[in-house]
Every structure is written in structure tokens, then in C-alpha cells.
CSV table of C-alpha atoms in Angstrom, one decimal:
chain,number,residue,atom,x,y,z
K,1,MET,CA,-72.4,6.1,20.4
K,2,THR,CA,-69.7,6.1,17.7
K,3,ALA,CA,-70.4,5.5,14.0
K,4,THR,CA,-68.3,3.5,11.6
K,5,VAL,CA,-67.2,5.0,8.3
K,6,SER,CA,-66.2,2.2,5.9
K,7,ASP,CA,-66.5,3.9,2.5
K,8,LEU,CA,-66.1,7.4,1.1
K,9,ASP,CA,-69.8,8.0,0.6
K,10,THR,CA,-70.5,7.9,4.4
K,11,ILE,CA,-68.9,11.1,5.7
K,12,PRO,CA,-71.3,13.4,3.8
K,13,GLU,CA,-74.3,11.4,5.2
K,14,LEU,CA,-73.3,11.8,8.9
K,15,GLU,CA,-75.5,13.9,11.2
K,16,PRO,CA,-73.9,17.0,12.6
K,17,GLY,CA,-72.2,16.2,16.0
K,18,THR,CA,-71.5,12.6,15.1
K,19,SER,CA,-68.3,10.9,16.3
K,20,TYR,CA,-66.9,8.2,14.1
K,21,HIS,CA,-64.1,5.7,13.6
K,22,ILE,CA,-62.8,4.9,10.1
K,23,LEU,CA,-62.5,1.2,9.1
K,24,PHE,CA,-59.6,0.5,6.8
K,25,ASP,CA,-59.2,-2.7,4.8
K,26,SER,CA,-55.6,-3.7,5.5
K,27,GLY,CA,-55.9,-7.0,3.8
K,28,MET,CA,-59.1,-8.8,4.8
K,29,ARG,CA,-60.7,-7.8,1.5
K,30,ARG,CA,-64.2,-7.6,2.9
K,31,LEU,CA,-65.1,-4.2,4.2
K,32,GLY,CA,-63.4,-0.8,4.7
K,33,LEU,CA,-61.6,1.9,2.9
K,34,LEU,CA,-58.5,0.9,1.0
K,35,PRO,CA,-55.2,2.3,2.2
K,36,GLY,CA,-54.9,4.5,-0.9
K,37,GLU,CA,-58.1,6.2,0.1
K,38,ALA,CA,-56.6,7.7,3.2
K,39,SER,CA,-55.9,11.1,1.6
K,40,SER,CA,-59.5,11.3,0.1
K,41,ILE,CA,-61.1,10.6,3.5
K,42,LYS,CA,-58.8,13.2,5.2
K,43,GLU,CA,-60.1,15.7,2.7
K,44,GLN,CA,-63.7,14.9,3.5
K,45,ILE,CA,-62.8,15.1,7.2
K,46,LYS,CA,-61.6,18.7,6.6
K,47,GLN,CA,-64.8,19.6,4.8
K,48,ARG,CA,-67.0,18.3,7.7
K,49,GLY,CA,-66.1,20.4,10.7
K,50,ASP,CA,-69.4,19.4,12.4
K,51,VAL,CA,-68.5,15.7,12.8
K,52,THR,CA,-65.5,14.2,14.6
K,53,CYS,CA,-63.1,11.4,13.7
K,54,THR,CA,-62.2,9.8,17.0
K,55,GLY,CA,-60.5,6.6,15.8
K,56,LEU,CA,-59.1,4.3,13.1
K,57,TYR,CA,-59.4,0.5,12.9
K,58,THR,CA,-58.9,-2.6,10.8
K,59,HIS,CA,-59.5,-6.3,11.2
K,60,PHE,CA,-56.8,-9.0,11.0
K,61,ALA,CA,-58.2,-11.7,8.7
K,62,ASN,CA,-56.0,-14.6,9.8
K,63,ALA,CA,-55.2,-13.8,13.5
K,64,ASP,CA,-56.8,-17.0,14.6
K,65,ARG,CA,-53.7,-18.7,13.1
K,66,ALA,CA,-50.6,-18.1,15.2
K,67,GLY,CA,-47.6,-17.1,13.2
K,68,ASP,CA,-49.6,-16.2,10.0
K,69,ASP,CA,-47.5,-13.9,7.8
K,70,ARG,CA,-50.6,-12.1,6.6
K,71,VAL,CA,-51.2,-10.7,10.1
K,72,HIS,CA,-47.8,-9.2,10.0
K,73,THR,CA,-48.5,-7.7,6.5
K,74,GLN,CA,-51.8,-6.3,7.6
K,75,TYR,CA,-50.1,-4.8,10.7
K,76,SER,CA,-47.5,-3.0,8.5
K,77,VAL,CA,-50.2,-1.7,6.2
K,78,PHE,CA,-52.3,-0.3,9.1
K,79,GLN,CA,-49.2,1.3,10.6
K,80,GLY,CA,-48.7,3.1,7.3
K,81,ILE,CA,-52.3,4.3,7.3
K,82,LYS,CA,-52.0,5.5,10.9
K,83,LYS,CA,-49.1,7.8,9.9
K,84,ALA,CA,-51.5,9.9,7.8
K,85,PHE,CA,-53.6,10.7,10.9
K,86,PRO,CA,-52.8,12.5,14.2
K,87,GLU,CA,-50.5,10.4,16.4
K,88,ASP,CA,-53.0,10.4,19.4
K,89,ILE,CA,-56.0,9.1,17.5
K,90,PHE,CA,-57.6,6.0,19.1
K,91,THR,CA,-56.8,2.8,17.1
K,92,HIS,CA,-57.9,-0.8,17.3
K,93,ALA,CA,-57.3,-3.9,15.3
K,94,ALA,CA,-57.3,-6.8,17.8
K,95,ASN,CA,-60.1,-9.4,17.3
K,96,THR,CA,-60.3,-12.6,19.4
K,97,GLY,CA,-57.5,-14.3,17.5
K,98,THR,CA,-55.2,-11.3,17.9
K,99,ILE,CA,-55.8,-11.2,21.6
K,100,PHE,CA,-54.9,-14.9,21.9
K,101,ASN,CA,-52.1,-15.2,19.4
K,102,TYR,CA,-50.5,-11.8,18.9
K,103,ALA,CA,-51.2,-9.8,22.2
K,104,GLU,CA,-47.5,-9.0,22.7
K,105,GLU,CA,-47.1,-7.6,19.2
K,106,TYR,CA,-50.3,-6.1,17.8
K,107,LEU,CA,-52.5,-4.5,20.4
K,108,PHE,CA,-53.3,-0.8,19.9
K,109,ASP,CA,-55.6,1.3,22.2
K,110,GLY,CA,-58.5,-1.1,22.3
K,111,VAL,CA,-59.6,-4.7,21.6
K,112,ARG,CA,-62.7,-6.3,20.1
K,113,PRO,CA,-62.9,-9.8,21.8
K,114,GLY,CA,-65.8,-11.1,19.7
K,115,VAL,CA,-66.4,-14.8,20.1
K,116,ALA,CA,-64.2,-15.0,23.3
K,117,LEU,CA,-67.0,-13.1,25.1
K,118,SER,CA,-69.1,-16.3,24.5
K,119,GLY,CA,-66.3,-18.6,25.7
K,120,TYR,CA,-65.2,-19.7,22.3
K,121,SER,CA,-61.6,-20.2,21.1
K,122,PRO,CA,-60.5,-18.0,18.2
K,123,SER,CA,-59.8,-21.1,16.0
K,124,LEU,CA,-60.9,-24.6,15.3
K,125,GLU,CA,-57.5,-26.0,16.0
């Protein structure tokens, strides 16, 4: 099992031996660390040698709309965040909308198909 870290208060609370992925808010404005908090979280990672960061992720807010400029903006923001971490760290951002509308551009190491697993389209259009 892998934990999610979505705020700076979480790392000190993790049990020794925990693996975790860090959620960054690249523009959805709902949950996750802000891009400017990357250096703070990296410092906490150094202090906790008994837990392991195994991934980074974000969530594209408007991927259910093909051609939405905000997806491109979020992708750029996430790419900037990724540069602050090891190149080989596991990354994921693709929700159902990304898989359907942006698969050739914005897939990383993993996908999160969400509503598609139940047979639903990523949008109401």
C-alpha cells in the first residue's frame, strides 16, 4: 500500500517504513501541495530517512474537455515540479479525461482511469 502526502503536515505523521506519493496542486485548486512548496517537502523528505517517497502526481482539472488550455498549463507546472525530484521517480497525472483526450501528450508512468472503469465517458458532451 502507498500513502498520499497532500500537505506539509503529513510527512512527520507517517509510520516508519511507509512508502508514499506526493500530490501537487498544479491548478485544480482543490487538494495538494502548491508548486512553491516543493523545496519544503524535499527538506522534510531528507529528515525522514525511515519513509520513502516513491512517486509524484497531480490531477488535470479540465481534461474532460479536449483542447482546454488549462490542461496544457497544468502539464507545464507539473513538469517544473518534477525537475525538483529524481528523474526516475514514478509520476502520474492522467485521469479518465486525460486518457481519452490527451493520451498522446500527457501520459506519465501511470494512469488513474476513474469513471471509465464503470463504463462512463469522461464528459457530458
